């Protein structure tokens, strides 16, 4: 009986873990700003890889990023640009140590991004899990 | 040291004391061992070494301090500790003030690295390229000339799904280079004026990059022997030997696709001087990335019809004219983690001289640990 119980708990745990990781993997990343519109991955790349740029309507935007251990960050770079954390670190090492520029400003979490985008007159662009996007934000791009 | 560099350092310090939140301090380093199978071997830009493994030609540490100020102003500086001038010294590698009025345009002033090659901007950051050192046949074509005190205009434009970067620069440089040969230390003062250059760089999603560069400058070179018994290297001590308009061209590219890495550059130096002669060089490198390990092969060549200055290791107090040098290279690059890369290379190098009796070959073995923090 004990063995059956143990196996049942283990199976339940495995299924829960699978569903949890599957749902986390499936959650979309959205790119958000304070003004409605859209953005292509190429435009997004220029903005994030140059730490600043323009939207297609000419508006200058400043990108916000998260610290390296943020899970949304890893998924964002992989889905938008096909780049891993190691590759991004190497890219920014090359930029920093050649004086070509620093990476985007790092913030703690999506809540801080929402506050910065909605409170400041400066134009910020950020990404976050779809579930974290505030209704006041405009979704420019969805990365499933 | 130019006043602008003092100003830059003051600005950096002031930013730090003011607690500017965007102040960034990063570091990098390379610890490298190198040896040759000949008693003495002079590698251009890296100095002399022999059969005993030595750290000095490939070991350096760097510290990068930068701060994004308000309204598009940035100050950035980088300091290097390395074995130059016959001993380890700390020097300002580059440092500038930058103003970026719009995202596509930046103006810089201060001590700049010029982008004559694909990897010239990051040549001291071993972590950022494939080899232990970029091929010396090509990267030594301008001697030790890598920096200027001057200004540049830098633009970035999205183009065809990629990015086109253009930099136009002007400035001057007064530099002393050393052969770093303990048996016969020699130095060369190189004064470069009236310099103007342009670099074009097109990068497509980091899959491939194409780079082209042109610069011209007036060059005065004066060489000295520091050995008590030796005479001047060229002509008379303290007498400028070259006062010429030099021109330089380079074209190169890099492709990183489906784990294949291909890098090539071709360059030509046009100058008709006594210490520097017209010369051409090229290299090609092919690598294949297997997970975090990248084995690679490379071939590099430099040649000069009229010969160019070289301190021969067999007779270090006598200069001789080098006609051709080339090398084959097999190496491996291993990414240990996000911050550390190990590299190992074996390189048979061949030197041909106008006087063919001085021809020689050396096998160079190099290993290095490269890190960033």
XYZ file of C-alpha atoms in Angstrom:
517
model
C 0.000 0.000 0.000
C 2.836 2.270 0.911
C 4.507 1.532 -2.432
C 1.320 2.370 -4.333
C 0.960 5.589 -2.369
C 4.595 6.540 -3.030
C 4.245 5.808 -6.733
C 1.026 7.833 -6.906
C 2.626 10.811 -5.192
C 5.679 10.554 -7.435
C 3.471 10.384 -10.538
C 1.400 13.333 -9.360
C 4.572 15.302 -8.652
C 5.983 14.480 -12.086
C 2.756 15.480 -13.850
C 2.562 18.717 -11.851
C 6.187 19.494 -12.621
C 5.625 18.769 -16.315
C 2.518 20.955 -16.442
C 4.282 23.735 -14.544
C 7.380 23.764 -16.739
C 5.264 23.321 -19.858
C 3.051 26.275 -18.935
C 6.079 28.420 -17.978
C 7.699 27.573 -21.290
C 4.518 28.337 -23.165
C 3.903 31.739 -21.592
C 4.307 34.447 -24.153
C 6.644 37.404 -23.774
C 5.217 40.755 -24.772
C 7.101 43.879 -25.766
C 5.415 46.931 -24.313
C 5.572 50.696 -24.380
C 3.359 53.625 -23.482
C 2.094 54.362 -26.976
C 0.115 52.005 -29.231
C 1.813 50.650 -32.305
C 3.829 47.687 -33.464
C 7.475 46.752 -33.826
C 9.321 44.171 -35.891
C 11.989 41.922 -34.406
C 14.554 43.735 -36.568
C 13.573 47.106 -35.101
C 13.563 45.544 -31.660
C 17.013 44.133 -32.261
C 18.383 47.521 -33.250
C 16.941 49.076 -30.108
C 18.140 46.391 -27.681
C 21.526 45.749 -29.297
C 22.342 49.462 -29.594
C 20.783 50.389 -26.228
C 18.440 52.865 -27.846
C 16.791 53.546 -31.156
C 13.635 54.475 -32.961
C 10.282 52.898 -33.537
C 8.966 52.870 -37.097
C 7.003 56.077 -36.356
C 10.276 57.867 -35.580
C 9.798 57.934 -31.810
C 13.072 57.559 -29.901
C 12.874 54.869 -27.210
C 15.134 53.634 -24.438
C 15.098 49.899 -23.701
C 14.742 48.432 -20.220
C 16.229 45.078 -19.348
C 16.401 42.716 -16.361
C 19.281 41.176 -14.486
C 20.918 38.101 -15.995
C 19.153 35.561 -13.772
C 15.668 36.712 -14.779
C 13.820 33.885 -16.562
C 11.852 36.223 -18.844
C 15.143 37.707 -20.032
C 16.499 34.387 -21.228
C 13.254 33.582 -23.087
C 13.079 37.058 -24.598
C 16.534 36.943 -26.153
C 16.098 33.365 -27.311
C 12.685 33.937 -28.901
C 13.266 37.388 -30.355
C 16.841 37.023 -31.568
C 17.853 33.377 -31.113
C 20.550 34.413 -28.673
C 21.464 32.635 -25.438
C 22.537 34.278 -22.180
C 26.178 33.370 -22.886
C 25.970 34.862 -26.365
C 24.478 38.093 -25.043
C 27.138 38.324 -22.385
C 29.824 37.901 -25.040
C 28.115 40.505 -27.232
C 28.035 43.107 -24.471
C 31.581 42.294 -23.390
C 32.644 43.154 -26.900
C 30.663 46.418 -26.874
C 31.790 47.490 -23.412
C 35.476 46.700 -23.807
C 35.654 48.485 -27.142
C 33.890 51.576 -25.842
C 30.985 51.101 -28.220
C 28.356 51.195 -25.524
C 26.806 49.722 -22.433
C 23.845 47.351 -22.149
C 20.343 48.653 -21.459
C 19.483 49.787 -17.958
C 18.776 46.793 -15.699
C 15.704 46.851 -13.499
C 14.512 44.395 -10.878
C 11.199 43.154 -12.259
C 8.224 43.739 -14.521
C 6.485 45.869 -11.918
C 9.336 48.359 -12.030
C 9.141 48.358 -15.824
C 5.413 49.122 -15.668
C 6.041 51.980 -13.237
C 8.797 53.495 -15.365
C 6.846 53.244 -18.596
C 3.628 54.671 -17.220
C 5.135 57.322 -14.948
C 7.923 58.888 -16.984
C 7.590 61.258 -19.867
C 10.652 59.625 -21.457
C 9.803 56.823 -23.850
C 10.758 53.428 -22.530
C 10.315 50.059 -24.130
C 10.372 46.830 -22.132
C 9.410 43.172 -22.285
C 7.724 40.950 -19.737
C 5.603 37.847 -19.286
C 2.206 38.385 -20.865
C 0.513 37.869 -17.510
C 2.538 40.715 -15.991
C 1.579 43.301 -18.615
C -0.531 46.084 -17.153
C -3.647 47.147 -19.078
C -2.238 50.688 -19.293
C 0.625 49.425 -21.455
C 0.545 49.116 -25.213
C 1.660 45.740 -26.544
C 3.917 46.286 -29.554
C 4.939 42.691 -30.166
C 3.989 39.263 -28.824
C 6.577 36.490 -28.753
C 4.739 33.183 -28.213
C 49.370 62.772 -21.326
C 46.990 65.106 -23.148
C 44.877 67.453 -21.082
C 41.689 65.941 -22.405
C 42.577 62.622 -20.784
C 43.021 64.300 -17.405
C 39.661 65.939 -17.953
C 38.153 62.584 -18.781
C 39.577 60.945 -15.672
C 38.278 63.800 -13.563
C 34.865 63.389 -15.111
C 34.924 59.660 -14.441
C 35.934 60.219 -10.832
C 33.416 62.986 -10.382
C 30.670 60.734 -11.684
C 31.662 58.003 -9.285
C 31.703 60.357 -6.306
C 28.422 61.873 -7.300
C 26.911 58.400 -7.181
C 25.631 58.385 -10.745
C 23.594 55.164 -10.961
C 24.764 54.265 -14.449
C 28.442 54.034 -13.511
C 29.745 50.713 -14.798
C 33.015 49.060 -13.808
C 33.988 45.939 -15.718
C 37.200 44.015 -16.084
C 38.927 41.508 -18.315
C 42.182 39.676 -18.501
C 44.324 37.172 -20.318
C 46.935 34.929 -18.765
C 48.916 33.402 -21.591
C 51.953 31.197 -21.900
C 53.983 31.101 -25.082
C 57.150 29.343 -26.194
C 59.076 28.690 -29.389
C 61.323 25.808 -30.329
C 64.136 28.241 -31.153
C 66.375 29.916 -28.541
C 65.079 33.359 -29.419
C 62.069 34.345 -31.446
C 60.759 37.845 -32.105
C 57.029 38.024 -32.728
C 55.979 41.424 -34.077
C 53.901 43.364 -31.528
C 54.430 40.670 -28.873
C 58.166 40.734 -28.251
C 60.841 38.124 -27.907
C 60.592 34.730 -26.306
C 62.353 31.395 -26.587
C 62.201 27.797 -25.488
C 61.318 28.617 -21.910
C 57.581 29.272 -21.619
C 56.917 32.867 -20.729
C 53.819 34.755 -19.655
C 54.848 38.181 -20.806
C 53.800 38.530 -24.457
C 50.234 37.362 -23.969
C 49.307 38.392 -20.460
C 47.382 41.536 -19.616
C 44.626 42.838 -17.399
C 42.142 45.592 -18.076
C 39.652 47.684 -16.189
C 36.814 49.507 -17.893
C 35.024 52.446 -16.282
C 32.116 54.124 -18.004
C 29.220 56.316 -17.067
C 26.135 57.314 -19.001
C 25.482 60.916 -18.059
C 22.322 62.791 -18.867
C 21.284 64.163 -22.242
C 23.286 61.713 -24.334
C 26.665 62.386 -22.708
C 28.907 59.447 -21.847
C 32.408 59.164 -20.463
C 34.281 55.925 -20.878
C 37.834 54.813 -20.178
C 39.848 51.630 -20.147
C 43.138 50.932 -18.397
C 45.510 48.122 -19.296
C 48.310 46.483 -17.310
C 50.620 44.639 -19.685
C 54.215 43.971 -20.531
C 55.295 46.892 -22.659
C 58.361 49.120 -22.480
C 60.407 46.192 -21.137
C 58.240 45.716 -18.038
C 54.678 45.652 -16.779
C 53.026 49.056 -16.813
C 49.533 50.399 -16.411
C 48.360 52.744 -19.124
C 45.224 54.315 -20.460
C 44.157 52.124 -23.369
C 41.419 54.487 -24.461
C 39.245 57.141 -22.871
C 36.807 59.574 -24.374
C 33.834 61.793 -23.909
C 30.935 60.941 -26.184
C 27.849 62.921 -27.105
C 24.954 61.149 -28.783
C 22.348 63.738 -29.838
C 20.237 61.109 -31.647
C 20.418 57.300 -31.498
C 22.021 57.097 -34.934
C 24.912 59.490 -34.307
C 27.692 59.869 -31.737
C 30.550 62.346 -31.508
C 33.654 61.330 -29.583
C 36.731 63.145 -28.397
C 39.724 61.894 -26.437
C 41.998 58.905 -26.785
C 40.445 56.556 -29.312
C 41.230 53.160 -30.769
C 41.053 53.235 -34.536
C 39.155 50.452 -36.290
C 41.680 49.504 -38.903
C 40.874 45.805 -38.593
C 37.874 43.662 -37.815
C 39.192 43.071 -34.305
C 41.331 46.139 -33.674
C 38.877 47.632 -31.198
C 39.014 44.562 -28.968
C 42.531 43.366 -29.718
C 43.468 43.420 -26.023
C 40.350 41.565 -24.903
C 41.256 37.943 -25.558
C 37.808 36.797 -24.474
C 36.231 38.476 -27.497
C 37.911 36.653 -30.392
C 38.710 33.128 -31.495
C 42.519 32.991 -31.454
C 45.105 33.416 -28.722
C 46.101 36.551 -30.667
C 44.860 37.913 -33.981
C 47.212 36.912 -36.831
C 50.351 39.030 -36.422
C 51.097 38.937 -40.140
C 48.122 41.265 -40.664
C 47.752 42.953 -37.288
C 51.405 44.070 -37.174
C 51.168 45.865 -40.504
C 50.803 49.233 -38.781
C 53.425 48.551 -36.121
C 52.157 49.430 -32.687
C 49.912 52.151 -34.023
C 46.425 51.489 -32.694
C 45.330 54.709 -30.957
C 45.002 58.395 -31.677
C 44.347 61.510 -29.695
C 41.549 62.999 -31.678
C 37.874 62.977 -32.502
C 35.450 60.847 -34.439
C 31.924 60.873 -35.809
C 30.190 57.538 -35.510
C 26.874 56.650 -37.132
C 24.652 53.567 -36.955
C 21.937 52.971 -39.499
C 19.625 49.992 -39.947
C 20.031 48.741 -43.490
C 18.589 45.676 -45.196
C 17.898 43.870 -41.944
C 21.383 44.584 -40.630
C 23.333 47.537 -39.257
C 25.712 49.802 -41.072
C 28.243 51.570 -38.855
C 30.426 54.333 -40.216
C 33.193 56.093 -38.347
C 35.225 59.025 -39.600
C 38.150 60.065 -37.404
C 41.046 62.451 -37.321
C 43.879 63.051 -34.884
C 47.531 62.506 -34.138
C 49.728 60.124 -32.238
C 53.197 60.194 -30.766
C 54.172 56.733 -29.766
C 57.250 54.876 -28.677
C 57.453 51.194 -29.522
C 59.975 48.677 -28.267
C 61.357 45.467 -29.678
C 61.408 44.083 -26.134
C 64.523 42.066 -26.853
C 66.639 41.899 -23.655
C 69.781 41.171 -25.695
C 69.392 44.388 -27.632
C 66.531 46.603 -26.569
C 65.617 49.035 -29.262
C 62.931 51.639 -29.488
C 61.257 53.539 -32.259
C 59.566 56.895 -31.911
C 56.712 57.190 -34.341
C 55.003 60.528 -34.819
C 51.813 60.457 -36.826
C 50.113 63.659 -37.914
C 47.528 64.835 -40.437
C 45.697 61.603 -39.896
C 42.262 61.008 -41.306
C 40.481 57.692 -41.606
C 37.158 56.089 -42.300
C 35.755 52.702 -41.336
C 32.672 50.964 -42.635
C 31.179 47.994 -40.876
C 28.075 46.116 -41.963
C 26.732 43.416 -39.692
C 23.808 41.165 -40.508
C 22.256 39.603 -37.400
C 25.695 38.532 -36.182
C 25.703 35.910 -38.927
C 28.148 37.838 -41.036
C 30.072 41.062 -40.823
C 31.922 42.946 -43.518
C 34.501 45.592 -42.666
C 36.456 48.066 -44.787
C 38.920 50.674 -43.643
C 41.066 53.420 -45.097
C 43.438 55.826 -43.401
C 46.183 58.168 -44.404
C 48.694 60.063 -42.313
C 52.120 61.655 -42.311
C 54.599 59.450 -40.487
C 57.935 60.319 -38.916
C 59.824 57.366 -37.466
C 63.067 57.587 -35.505
C 64.739 54.449 -34.206
C 67.210 54.120 -31.357
C 69.319 51.356 -29.961
C 69.378 51.224 -26.189
C 72.292 48.802 -26.011
C 75.501 50.606 -24.944
C 77.677 49.293 -27.756
C 75.196 49.264 -30.533
C 74.729 52.076 -32.945
C 71.604 53.527 -34.400
C 69.164 51.205 -35.998
C 68.623 53.350 -39.046
C 70.775 56.255 -40.109
C 71.815 58.556 -37.303
C 70.435 58.481 -33.807
C 67.776 61.111 -33.214
C 67.429 61.820 -36.908
C 63.958 61.385 -38.311
C 64.095 58.806 -41.025
C 60.710 58.843 -42.565
C 58.562 61.771 -43.402
C 56.046 60.335 -45.747
C 52.409 60.187 -46.460
C 51.348 56.671 -45.607
C 48.121 55.075 -46.743
C 46.455 51.983 -45.472
C 43.573 49.873 -46.763
C 41.906 46.819 -45.334
C 38.880 44.715 -46.191
C 37.642 41.798 -44.151
C 34.703 39.698 -43.154
C 33.445 37.234 -40.625
C 30.736 34.619 -40.981
C 29.252 32.578 -38.150
C 26.620 30.248 -39.570
C 25.469 26.746 -38.639
C 28.427 26.492 -36.249
C 30.915 27.227 -39.026
C 33.111 30.251 -38.411
C 35.039 31.838 -41.231
C 37.164 34.962 -40.822
C 39.368 36.673 -43.372
C 41.087 40.027 -43.841
C 43.263 41.532 -46.543
C 45.334 44.657 -45.956
C 47.880 46.813 -47.713
C 50.214 49.458 -46.320
C 51.470 52.003 -48.846
C 54.480 53.973 -47.687
C 57.866 54.578 -49.195
C 60.089 55.078 -46.179
C 63.327 53.738 -44.817
C 61.874 52.183 -41.687
C 58.520 51.268 -43.172
C 57.989 49.893 -46.632
C 54.958 49.048 -48.691
C 53.634 45.669 -47.632
C 50.563 43.478 -48.007
C 49.052 40.844 -45.770
C 46.091 38.534 -45.478
C 44.785 35.656 -43.428
C 41.938 33.163 -43.443
C 40.600 31.184 -40.494
C 38.048 28.386 -40.509
C 36.525 26.970 -37.346
C 33.692 24.659 -36.406
C 31.836 25.011 -33.115
C 31.002 21.742 -31.362
C 28.957 22.782 -28.359
C 31.390 24.912 -26.359
C 34.538 23.744 -28.141
C 35.725 25.345 -31.371
C 38.707 23.841 -33.191
C 40.109 26.058 -35.946
C 42.722 26.279 -38.674
C 44.352 29.418 -39.953
C 46.834 30.620 -42.528
C 48.381 34.099 -42.551
C 50.863 35.829 -44.828
C 52.704 39.127 -45.006
C 55.002 40.159 -47.808
C 57.004 43.104 -49.022
C 58.821 43.238 -52.351
C 61.444 45.641 -51.090
C 61.656 44.159 -47.614
C 60.777 45.710 -44.279
C 62.510 46.168 -40.968
C 62.932 43.159 -38.716
C 65.250 42.412 -35.796
C 66.580 38.975 -36.561
C 66.786 36.779 -33.468
C 70.082 35.243 -34.554
C 71.757 38.645 -34.762
C 69.624 41.010 -32.729
C 71.898 44.022 -33.043
C 71.798 43.872 -36.823
C 68.694 44.792 -38.675
C 67.752 42.882 -41.706
C 65.093 43.139 -44.334
C 62.206 40.803 -44.135
C 60.668 39.807 -47.418
C 57.945 37.440 -46.379
C 56.508 35.807 -43.306
C 53.735 33.284 -43.102
C 52.328 30.820 -40.648
C 49.973 27.905 -40.364
C 47.992 27.543 -37.208
C 45.883 24.909 -35.537
C 44.032 25.841 -32.382
C 41.132 25.159 -30.098
C 38.873 27.561 -28.210
C 36.887 26.253 -25.236
C 34.156 28.223 -23.474
C 34.396 27.086 -19.851
C 31.513 29.235 -18.620
C 29.944 32.648 -19.215
C 33.133 34.401 -18.185
C 36.087 32.170 -19.029
C 37.518 30.950 -22.335
C 40.591 28.728 -22.677
C 42.621 28.604 -25.882
C 45.551 26.581 -27.181
C 47.457 26.959 -30.454
C 50.340 25.428 -32.323
C 51.812 27.586 -35.073
C 54.694 26.857 -37.434
C 55.929 30.282 -38.576
C 58.239 30.875 -41.535
C 60.408 33.958 -42.094
C 61.996 34.696 -45.443
C 64.569 37.444 -45.868
C 66.144 39.362 -48.718
C 69.310 37.623 -47.609
C 67.994 34.080 -47.828
C 70.735 32.701 -45.565
C 68.834 34.291 -42.682
C 65.597 32.415 -43.407
C 64.293 30.454 -40.489
C 61.293 28.607 -39.123
C 59.955 28.426 -35.601
C 57.157 26.426 -34.051
C 55.226 28.517 -31.568
C 53.028 26.972 -28.884
C 50.588 29.201 -27.010
C 47.935 28.684 -24.362
C 45.786 31.310 -22.706
C 43.009 31.726 -20.172
C 40.748 34.668 -20.961
C 38.163 36.041 -18.602
C 35.765 38.925 -18.055
C 34.112 40.113 -14.888
